[in-house]
Amino acid sequence: MAHSSDYDVLVDMGFDKERAVLAVKKTGGLQGAIEWLEETQDTPLEDLVGSSASTLGEDDPNAEPPALKDGEEAHSLVCADCGKKFRSEAQASFHGAKSGHLNFEESTEEIAPLTEEEKKAKLAELREKLAAKRSTMSEQDKIDKKKNEDIRKKSTKETQDIKEDLQKKEQIKEAAAKRREKVAEIAAKEKIRAKIAADKEERRLKAEKEKAARDGRAPPAPIAAPPMATTSGPVSSKPASAYTETRLRLQTTNGNVQKSFPVDTTLFEVAAALGEESGFEAQSFVQNYPKKVFDQIDFGQTLKELGLVPSASLIVR
């Protein structure tokens, strides 16, 4: 009945029920149970249960014995290392196993059981220690939770950055593919127009030859192609708005790249085409004269809007 009362007191103090049961079984009384709970408060419950199962019913010096029975001779030992007093050799052995202390001396002083006031004071002290320990654990849990949340946010941000980078590269590839398709389409149309014009001229010459033969005249001479314009002759200038293409000379650390682009091509598409052709990833373009720097803020503008028509020389960085 006393054991049940001691167990209830320990549970009311806030101790885990399983720990309270082990404490009462190992010590046989409230005083020993309190001391045992103090000494084992940092030991995992699994270890305590395993230790209790392996030592229960055996003469193990590491186990806490029950309280002295009525009529048993009072006896006390003193730990010379820390000064703590014990009522029996088993208790002293238990202390030595837990603390590592080896020096004990006999004492004629009897250890009186705790009075009701001392029990209350001891219980109050244990409650304060238990509350402080739980508060510390709660604060540590908050710190650990915040650390885990920071790690999760960082991981999420890194994943998002990787996704955005992949999307950007995919957009560059798509833009370059569309630009190649557009250039190929323009070239195909020009080729078709040239073929149509050549066929038309061939039919005209054939018709004139046939007419001259019927009339008994010599066939007309083919019309010579107009001479190419040279720098020595007069050059007709036209405004930048009249150009449909611009020629860029791009200077990179890997060498120079000369390429023509439609005037409505954005600087972003130029960077993408350069990356596809040379593997150089452009972050900005620099024009020496007039001195201008085009960074990624300008990448959305066309070559015409940036004044890079009909030609320009740019340093790629």
mmCIF file of C-alpha atoms in Angstrom:
data_model
loop_
_atom_site.group_PDB
_atom_site.id
_atom_site.type_symbol
_atom_site.label_atom_id
_atom_site.label_comp_id
_atom_site.label_asym_id
_atom_site.label_seq_id
_atom_site.Cartn_x
_atom_site.Cartn_y
_atom_site.Cartn_z
ATOM 1 C CA MET A 1 0.000 0.000 0.000
ATOM 2 C CA ALA A 2 2.904 2.291 0.821
ATOM 3 C CA HIS A 3 4.415 1.559 -2.573
ATOM 4 C CA SER A 4 1.195 2.579 -4.301
ATOM 5 C CA SER A 5 1.157 5.852 -2.331
ATOM 6 C CA ASP A 6 4.810 6.583 -3.206
ATOM 7 C CA TYR A 7 4.066 5.880 -6.852
ATOM 8 C CA ASP A 8 1.096 8.281 -6.802
ATOM 9 C CA VAL A 9 3.268 11.026 -5.270
ATOM 10 C CA LEU A 10 5.913 10.610 -7.960
ATOM 11 C CA VAL A 11 3.302 10.679 -10.739
ATOM 12 C CA ASP A 12 1.694 13.804 -9.214
ATOM 13 C CA MET A 13 5.139 15.444 -9.314
ATOM 14 C CA GLY A 14 5.144 15.008 -13.091
ATOM 15 C CA PHE A 15 7.479 12.036 -13.450
ATOM 16 C CA ASP A 16 6.860 9.543 -16.226
ATOM 17 C CA LYS A 17 4.729 6.636 -14.993
ATOM 18 C CA GLU A 18 7.181 3.977 -16.146
ATOM 19 C CA ARG A 19 10.090 5.771 -14.468
ATOM 20 C CA ALA A 20 8.057 6.064 -11.254
ATOM 21 C CA VAL A 21 7.297 2.315 -11.286
ATOM 22 C CA LEU A 22 10.989 1.481 -11.783
ATOM 23 C CA ALA A 23 12.031 3.903 -9.030
ATOM 24 C CA VAL A 24 9.653 2.395 -6.471
ATOM 25 C CA LYS A 25 10.588 -1.196 -7.430
ATOM 26 C CA LYS A 26 14.312 -0.526 -7.224
ATOM 27 C CA THR A 27 14.313 1.445 -3.948
ATOM 28 C CA GLY A 28 11.261 0.301 -2.016
ATOM 29 C CA GLY A 29 10.441 3.785 -0.681
ATOM 30 C CA LEU A 30 9.852 7.410 -1.579
ATOM 31 C CA GLN A 31 13.206 8.709 -0.305
ATOM 32 C CA GLY A 32 15.268 6.200 -2.294
ATOM 33 C CA ALA A 33 12.992 6.625 -5.327
ATOM 34 C CA ILE A 34 13.573 10.386 -5.347
ATOM 35 C CA GLU A 35 17.342 9.937 -5.136
ATOM 36 C CA TRP A 36 17.265 7.277 -7.884
ATOM 37 C CA LEU A 37 15.206 9.515 -10.161
ATOM 38 C CA GLU A 38 17.654 12.371 -9.593
ATOM 39 C CA GLU A 39 20.646 10.231 -10.515
ATOM 40 C CA THR A 40 19.008 8.654 -13.586
ATOM 41 C CA GLN A 41 17.119 11.675 -14.976
ATOM 42 C CA ASP A 42 19.431 11.892 -18.025
ATOM 43 C CA THR A 43 19.434 8.128 -18.696
ATOM 44 C CA PRO A 44 17.088 6.987 -21.516
ATOM 45 C CA LEU A 45 14.095 4.991 -20.317
ATOM 46 C CA GLU A 46 15.009 2.084 -22.626
ATOM 47 C CA ASP A 47 18.364 1.694 -20.866
ATOM 48 C CA LEU A 48 16.714 1.805 -17.445
ATOM 49 C CA VAL A 49 14.155 -0.839 -18.423
ATOM 50 C CA GLY A 50 16.887 -3.093 -19.835
ATOM 51 C CA SER A 51 19.024 -2.658 -16.735
ATOM 52 C CA SER A 52 16.054 -3.402 -14.485
ATOM 53 C CA ALA A 53 15.179 -6.588 -16.426
ATOM 54 C CA SER A 54 18.744 -7.900 -16.321
ATOM 55 C CA THR A 55 19.347 -7.225 -12.622
ATOM 56 C CA LEU A 56 15.953 -7.918 -11.122
ATOM 57 C CA GLY A 57 16.238 -10.681 -8.497
ATOM 58 C CA GLU A 58 20.049 -10.854 -8.713
ATOM 59 C CA ASP A 59 22.670 -9.785 -6.225
ATOM 60 C CA ASP A 60 23.861 -6.872 -8.358
ATOM 61 C CA PRO A 61 25.889 -4.180 -6.519
ATOM 62 C CA ASN A 62 24.678 -1.588 -9.069
ATOM 63 C CA ALA A 63 21.029 -2.019 -8.113
ATOM 64 C CA GLU A 64 19.409 0.194 -5.487
ATOM 65 C CA PRO A 65 18.242 -1.983 -2.566
ATOM 66 C CA PRO A 66 14.959 -1.454 -0.711
ATOM 67 C CA ALA A 67 14.817 0.702 2.398
ATOM 68 C CA LEU A 68 16.032 -0.778 5.708
ATOM 69 C CA LYS A 69 13.425 -2.956 7.339
ATOM 70 C CA ASP A 70 12.270 -2.706 10.940
ATOM 71 C CA GLY A 71 14.822 -4.208 13.319
ATOM 72 C CA GLU A 72 17.655 -4.066 10.830
ATOM 73 C CA GLU A 73 20.813 -2.520 12.279
ATOM 74 C CA ALA A 74 21.397 1.049 11.104
ATOM 75 C CA HIS A 75 24.610 1.424 9.182
ATOM 76 C CA SER A 76 26.179 4.258 7.215
ATOM 77 C CA LEU A 77 29.069 4.776 4.815
ATOM 78 C CA VAL A 78 30.640 8.030 3.619
ATOM 79 C CA CYS A 79 32.053 8.617 0.140
ATOM 80 C CA ALA A 80 35.490 10.151 0.694
ATOM 81 C CA ASP A 81 35.413 11.614 -2.823
ATOM 82 C CA CYS A 82 32.209 13.650 -2.527
ATOM 83 C CA GLY A 83 31.128 13.347 1.130
ATOM 84 C CA LYS A 84 27.744 11.769 0.379
ATOM 85 C CA LYS A 85 26.385 9.396 3.056
ATOM 86 C CA PHE A 86 24.633 6.034 2.500
ATOM 87 C CA ARG A 87 22.576 3.765 4.712
ATOM 88 C CA SER A 88 23.928 0.466 3.261
ATOM 89 C CA GLU A 89 26.799 -1.040 1.329
ATOM 90 C CA ALA A 90 24.492 -1.724 -1.629
ATOM 91 C CA GLN A 91 23.589 1.965 -1.819
ATOM 92 C CA ALA A 92 27.273 2.918 -1.634
ATOM 93 C CA SER A 93 28.062 0.412 -4.412
ATOM 94 C CA PHE A 94 25.285 1.847 -6.540
ATOM 95 C CA HIS A 95 26.699 5.349 -6.069
ATOM 96 C CA GLY A 96 30.211 4.144 -6.938
ATOM 97 C CA ALA A 97 29.000 2.470 -10.130
ATOM 98 C CA LYS A 98 27.195 5.636 -11.234
ATOM 99 C CA SER A 99 29.808 8.235 -10.237
ATOM 100 C CA GLY A 100 33.061 6.283 -10.520
ATOM 101 C CA HIS A 101 33.993 7.082 -6.899
ATOM 102 C CA LEU A 102 35.972 4.312 -5.170
ATOM 103 C CA ASN A 103 36.907 5.624 -1.716
ATOM 104 C CA PHE A 104 34.362 4.908 1.063
ATOM 105 C CA GLU A 105 34.674 5.047 4.838
ATOM 106 C CA GLU A 106 32.510 3.665 7.639
ATOM 107 C CA SER A 107 30.591 6.121 9.795
ATOM 108 C CA THR A 108 28.904 5.717 13.149
ATOM 109 C CA GLU A 109 26.407 8.368 12.189
ATOM 110 C CA GLU A 110 22.980 7.009 11.530
ATOM 111 C CA ILE A 111 21.028 8.374 8.589
ATOM 112 C CA ALA A 112 17.590 9.234 9.800
ATOM 113 C CA PRO A 113 14.706 8.996 7.335
ATOM 114 C CA LEU A 114 13.366 12.246 5.933
ATOM 115 C CA THR A 115 10.756 14.058 7.959
ATOM 116 C CA GLU A 116 7.512 15.140 6.356
ATOM 117 C CA GLU A 117 8.859 18.710 6.031
ATOM 118 C CA GLU A 118 12.086 17.446 4.459
ATOM 119 C CA LYS A 119 10.096 15.283 2.072
ATOM 120 C CA LYS A 120 7.995 18.286 1.040
ATOM 121 C CA ALA A 121 11.124 20.398 0.543
ATOM 122 C CA LYS A 122 12.767 17.618 -1.449
ATOM 123 C CA LEU A 123 9.663 17.222 -3.587
ATOM 124 C CA ALA A 124 9.497 20.981 -4.204
ATOM 125 C CA GLU A 125 13.170 21.009 -5.204
ATOM 126 C CA LEU A 126 12.624 18.113 -7.585
ATOM 127 C CA ARG A 127 9.579 19.816 -9.102
ATOM 128 C CA GLU A 128 11.655 22.963 -9.734
ATOM 129 C CA LYS A 129 14.460 20.934 -11.314
ATOM 130 C CA LEU A 130 11.970 19.031 -13.441
ATOM 131 C CA ALA A 131 10.241 22.247 -14.573
ATOM 132 C CA ALA A 132 13.608 23.871 -15.386
ATOM 133 C CA LYS A 133 14.687 20.825 -17.359
ATOM 134 C CA ARG A 134 11.434 20.755 -19.319
ATOM 135 C CA SER A 135 11.739 24.500 -20.010
ATOM 136 C CA THR A 136 15.288 24.004 -21.296
ATOM 137 C CA MET A 137 14.147 21.126 -23.468
ATOM 138 C CA SER A 138 11.260 23.237 -24.775
ATOM 139 C CA GLU A 139 13.623 26.097 -25.695
ATOM 140 C CA GLN A 140 15.987 23.629 -27.358
ATOM 141 C CA ASP A 141 13.059 22.147 -29.272
ATOM 142 C CA LYS A 142 12.178 25.650 -30.523
ATOM 143 C CA ILE A 143 15.805 26.237 -31.596
ATOM 144 C CA ASP A 144 15.960 22.856 -33.343
ATOM 145 C CA LYS A 145 12.621 23.504 -35.034
ATOM 146 C CA LYS A 146 13.823 26.892 -36.301
ATOM 147 C CA LYS A 147 17.061 25.346 -37.597
ATOM 148 C CA ASN A 148 15.095 22.645 -39.416
ATOM 149 C CA GLU A 149 12.782 25.283 -40.907
ATOM 150 C CA ASP A 150 15.780 27.363 -42.074
ATOM 151 C CA ILE A 151 17.299 24.257 -43.666
ATOM 152 C CA ARG A 152 13.986 23.498 -45.385
ATOM 153 C CA LYS A 153 13.669 27.081 -46.696
ATOM 154 C CA LYS A 154 17.252 27.067 -47.945
ATOM 155 C CA SER A 155 16.713 23.733 -49.669
ATOM 156 C CA THR A 156 13.465 25.018 -51.229
ATOM 157 C CA LYS A 157 15.179 28.199 -52.473
ATOM 158 C CA GLU A 158 18.089 26.250 -53.967
ATOM 159 C CA THR A 159 15.632 23.919 -55.712
ATOM 160 C CA GLN A 160 13.664 26.909 -57.023
ATOM 161 C CA ASP A 161 16.870 28.581 -58.281
ATOM 162 C CA ILE A 162 17.835 25.393 -60.112
ATOM 163 C CA LYS A 163 14.376 25.196 -61.708
ATOM 164 C CA GLU A 164 14.530 28.846 -62.789
ATOM 165 C CA ASP A 165 18.011 28.359 -64.236
ATOM 166 C CA LEU A 166 16.824 25.308 -66.201
ATOM 167 C CA GLN A 167 13.782 27.239 -67.453
ATOM 168 C CA LYS A 168 16.009 30.140 -68.547
ATOM 169 C CA LYS A 169 18.323 27.803 -70.459
ATOM 170 C CA GLU A 170 15.311 26.120 -72.044
ATOM 171 C CA GLN A 171 13.961 29.520 -73.127
ATOM 172 C CA ILE A 172 17.344 30.392 -74.661
ATOM 173 C CA LYS A 173 17.347 27.108 -76.595
ATOM 174 C CA GLU A 174 13.780 27.673 -77.810
ATOM 175 C CA ALA A 175 14.579 31.252 -78.873
ATOM 176 C CA ALA A 176 17.684 30.082 -80.758
ATOM 177 C CA ALA A 177 15.699 27.308 -82.461
ATOM 178 C CA LYS A 178 12.977 29.757 -83.509
ATOM 179 C CA ARG A 179 15.622 32.178 -84.818
ATOM 180 C CA ARG A 180 17.239 29.417 -86.894
ATOM 181 C CA GLU A 181 13.834 28.420 -88.268
ATOM 182 C CA LYS A 182 13.110 32.046 -89.193
ATOM 183 C CA VAL A 183 16.480 32.504 -90.925
ATOM 184 C CA ALA A 184 16.034 29.212 -92.778
ATOM 185 C CA GLU A 185 12.521 30.246 -93.826
ATOM 186 C CA ILE A 186 13.773 33.615 -95.140
ATOM 187 C CA ALA A 187 16.591 31.898 -97.057
ATOM 188 C CA ALA A 188 14.149 29.401 -98.549
ATOM 189 C CA LYS A 189 11.804 32.183 -99.682
ATOM 190 C CA GLU A 190 14.703 34.122 -101.228
ATOM 191 C CA LYS A 191 15.814 30.993 -103.062
ATOM 192 C CA ILE A 192 12.300 30.422 -104.400
ATOM 193 C CA ARG A 193 12.019 34.067 -105.532
ATOM 194 C CA ALA A 194 15.407 33.841 -107.259
ATOM 195 C CA LYS A 195 14.377 30.623 -109.015
ATOM 196 C CA ILE A 196 11.088 32.168 -110.168
ATOM 197 C CA ALA A 197 12.932 35.243 -111.498
ATOM 198 C CA ALA A 198 15.505 33.071 -113.303
ATOM 199 C CA ASP A 199 12.786 30.934 -114.886
ATOM 200 C CA LYS A 200 10.898 34.047 -115.985
ATOM 201 C CA GLU A 201 14.012 35.553 -117.581
ATOM 202 C CA GLU A 202 14.811 32.254 -119.284
ATOM 203 C CA ARG A 203 11.299 32.079 -120.765
ATOM 204 C CA ARG A 204 11.525 35.700 -121.945
ATOM 205 C CA LEU A 205 14.858 35.142 -123.707
ATOM 206 C CA LYS A 206 13.548 31.953 -125.302
ATOM 207 C CA ALA A 207 10.475 33.760 -126.611
ATOM 208 C CA GLU A 208 12.528 36.623 -128.032
ATOM 209 C CA LYS A 209 14.931 34.184 -129.740
ATOM 210 C CA GLU A 210 12.012 32.339 -131.311
ATOM 211 C CA LYS A 211 10.462 35.644 -132.512
ATOM 212 C CA ALA A 212 13.813 36.846 -133.925
ATOM 213 C CA ALA A 213 14.242 33.562 -135.774
ATOM 214 C CA ARG A 214 10.777 33.918 -137.321
ATOM 215 C CA ASP A 215 11.523 37.510 -138.371
ATOM 216 C CA GLY A 216 14.986 36.620 -139.662
ATOM 217 C CA ARG A 217 16.724 38.829 -137.138
ATOM 218 C CA ALA A 218 19.708 38.107 -134.926
ATOM 219 C CA PRO A 219 18.759 37.072 -131.389
ATOM 220 C CA PRO A 220 18.975 39.891 -128.859
ATOM 221 C CA ALA A 221 22.016 39.952 -126.595
ATOM 222 C CA PRO A 222 21.347 39.032 -122.958
ATOM 223 C CA ILE A 223 21.087 41.959 -120.606
ATOM 224 C CA ALA A 224 24.284 42.320 -118.615
ATOM 225 C CA ALA A 225 24.004 42.345 -114.860
ATOM 226 C CA PRO A 226 24.358 45.840 -113.356
ATOM 227 C CA PRO A 227 27.888 46.568 -112.109
ATOM 228 C CA MET A 228 28.547 46.182 -108.436
ATOM 229 C CA ALA A 229 28.870 49.420 -106.514
ATOM 230 C CA THR A 230 32.432 50.273 -105.444
ATOM 231 C CA THR A 231 33.783 52.534 -102.777
ATOM 232 C CA SER A 232 35.311 54.811 -105.449
ATOM 233 C CA GLY A 233 31.938 55.711 -106.858
ATOM 234 C CA PRO A 234 29.123 57.580 -105.173
ATOM 235 C CA VAL A 235 27.379 55.593 -102.465
ATOM 236 C CA SER A 236 23.715 56.124 -101.807
ATOM 237 C CA SER A 237 23.027 56.259 -98.078
ATOM 238 C CA LYS A 238 19.741 55.298 -96.500
ATOM 239 C CA PRO A 239 18.378 55.800 -92.989
ATOM 240 C CA ALA A 240 18.779 53.104 -90.326
ATOM 241 C CA SER A 241 15.016 52.548 -90.361
ATOM 242 C CA ALA A 242 15.294 51.295 -93.953
ATOM 243 C CA TYR A 243 17.537 48.348 -93.010
ATOM 244 C CA THR A 244 16.013 44.964 -92.274
ATOM 245 C CA GLU A 245 19.254 43.334 -91.123
ATOM 246 C CA THR A 246 22.307 44.400 -89.147
ATOM 247 C CA ARG A 247 25.775 42.889 -89.086
ATOM 248 C CA LEU A 248 27.438 42.401 -85.691
ATOM 249 C CA ARG A 249 31.093 41.776 -84.915
ATOM 250 C CA LEU A 250 31.211 40.069 -81.525
ATOM 251 C CA GLN A 251 34.576 39.978 -79.753
ATOM 252 C CA THR A 252 34.904 37.157 -77.198
ATOM 253 C CA THR A 253 37.813 35.647 -75.300
ATOM 254 C CA ASN A 254 37.489 32.644 -77.637
ATOM 255 C CA GLY A 255 37.807 34.777 -80.773
ATOM 256 C CA ASN A 256 35.674 37.011 -82.997
ATOM 257 C CA VAL A 257 32.254 36.063 -84.362
ATOM 258 C CA GLN A 258 30.630 37.915 -87.283
ATOM 259 C CA LYS A 259 26.933 37.328 -87.744
ATOM 260 C CA SER A 260 23.919 39.017 -89.334
ATOM 261 C CA PHE A 261 20.616 39.386 -87.508
ATOM 262 C CA PRO A 262 17.214 40.877 -88.353
ATOM 263 C CA VAL A 263 16.912 44.355 -86.807
ATOM 264 C CA ASP A 264 14.020 43.204 -84.599
ATOM 265 C CA THR A 265 16.228 40.604 -82.890
ATOM 266 C CA THR A 266 16.570 41.212 -79.141
ATOM 267 C CA LEU A 267 19.946 41.327 -77.428
ATOM 268 C CA PHE A 268 18.789 38.293 -75.412
ATOM 269 C CA GLU A 269 18.415 36.321 -78.651
ATOM 270 C CA VAL A 270 21.868 37.476 -79.804
ATOM 271 C CA ALA A 271 23.340 36.174 -76.524
ATOM 272 C CA ALA A 272 21.467 32.885 -76.987
ATOM 273 C CA ALA A 273 22.716 32.469 -80.565
ATOM 274 C CA LEU A 274 26.274 33.260 -79.458
ATOM 275 C CA GLY A 275 26.007 30.667 -76.673
ATOM 276 C CA GLU A 276 24.725 28.037 -79.107
ATOM 277 C CA GLU A 277 27.517 28.725 -81.607
ATOM 278 C CA SER A 278 30.564 29.298 -79.377
ATOM 279 C CA GLY A 279 29.488 28.105 -75.921
ATOM 280 C CA PHE A 280 30.257 31.574 -74.494
ATOM 281 C CA GLU A 281 27.638 32.783 -71.997
ATOM 282 C CA ALA A 282 27.269 36.559 -72.413
ATOM 283 C CA GLN A 283 26.493 38.668 -69.344
ATOM 284 C CA SER A 284 26.872 42.095 -71.037
ATOM 285 C CA PHE A 285 27.963 43.791 -74.280
ATOM 286 C CA VAL A 286 30.249 46.841 -74.549
ATOM 287 C CA GLN A 287 30.395 49.259 -77.493
ATOM 288 C CA ASN A 288 33.625 51.265 -77.669
ATOM 289 C CA TYR A 289 32.377 54.115 -79.877
ATOM 290 C CA PRO A 290 30.163 55.661 -78.849
ATOM 291 C CA LYS A 291 30.936 54.225 -75.401
ATOM 292 C CA LYS A 292 27.954 52.189 -74.190
ATOM 293 C CA VAL A 293 27.424 49.218 -71.912
ATOM 294 C CA PHE A 294 24.438 46.942 -72.498
ATOM 295 C CA ASP A 295 23.760 44.724 -69.469
ATOM 296 C CA GLN A 296 20.956 42.234 -68.858
ATOM 297 C CA ILE A 297 18.470 45.059 -68.249
ATOM 298 C CA ASP A 298 18.862 45.942 -71.971
ATOM 299 C CA PHE A 299 18.582 42.325 -73.173
ATOM 300 C CA GLY A 300 14.861 42.736 -73.833
ATOM 301 C CA GLN A 301 15.378 45.528 -76.403
ATOM 302 C CA THR A 302 15.875 44.979 -80.136
ATOM 303 C CA LEU A 303 19.038 45.836 -82.071
ATOM 304 C CA LYS A 304 17.105 48.591 -83.804
ATOM 305 C CA GLU A 305 15.976 50.125 -80.490
ATOM 306 C CA LEU A 306 19.565 50.033 -79.194
ATOM 307 C CA GLY A 307 20.917 51.828 -82.285
ATOM 308 C CA LEU A 308 23.003 48.864 -83.472
ATOM 309 C CA VAL A 309 21.882 49.199 -87.113
ATOM 310 C CA PRO A 310 23.183 48.670 -89.827
ATOM 311 C CA SER A 311 26.332 47.307 -88.153
ATOM 312 C CA ALA A 312 28.141 47.365 -84.827
ATOM 313 C CA SER A 313 31.206 45.981 -83.071
ATOM 314 C CA LEU A 314 30.609 44.699 -79.529
ATOM 315 C CA ILE A 315 32.886 43.305 -76.830
ATOM 316 C CA VAL A 316 31.224 40.359 -75.082
ATOM 317 C CA ARG A 317 31.696 39.941 -71.340
#
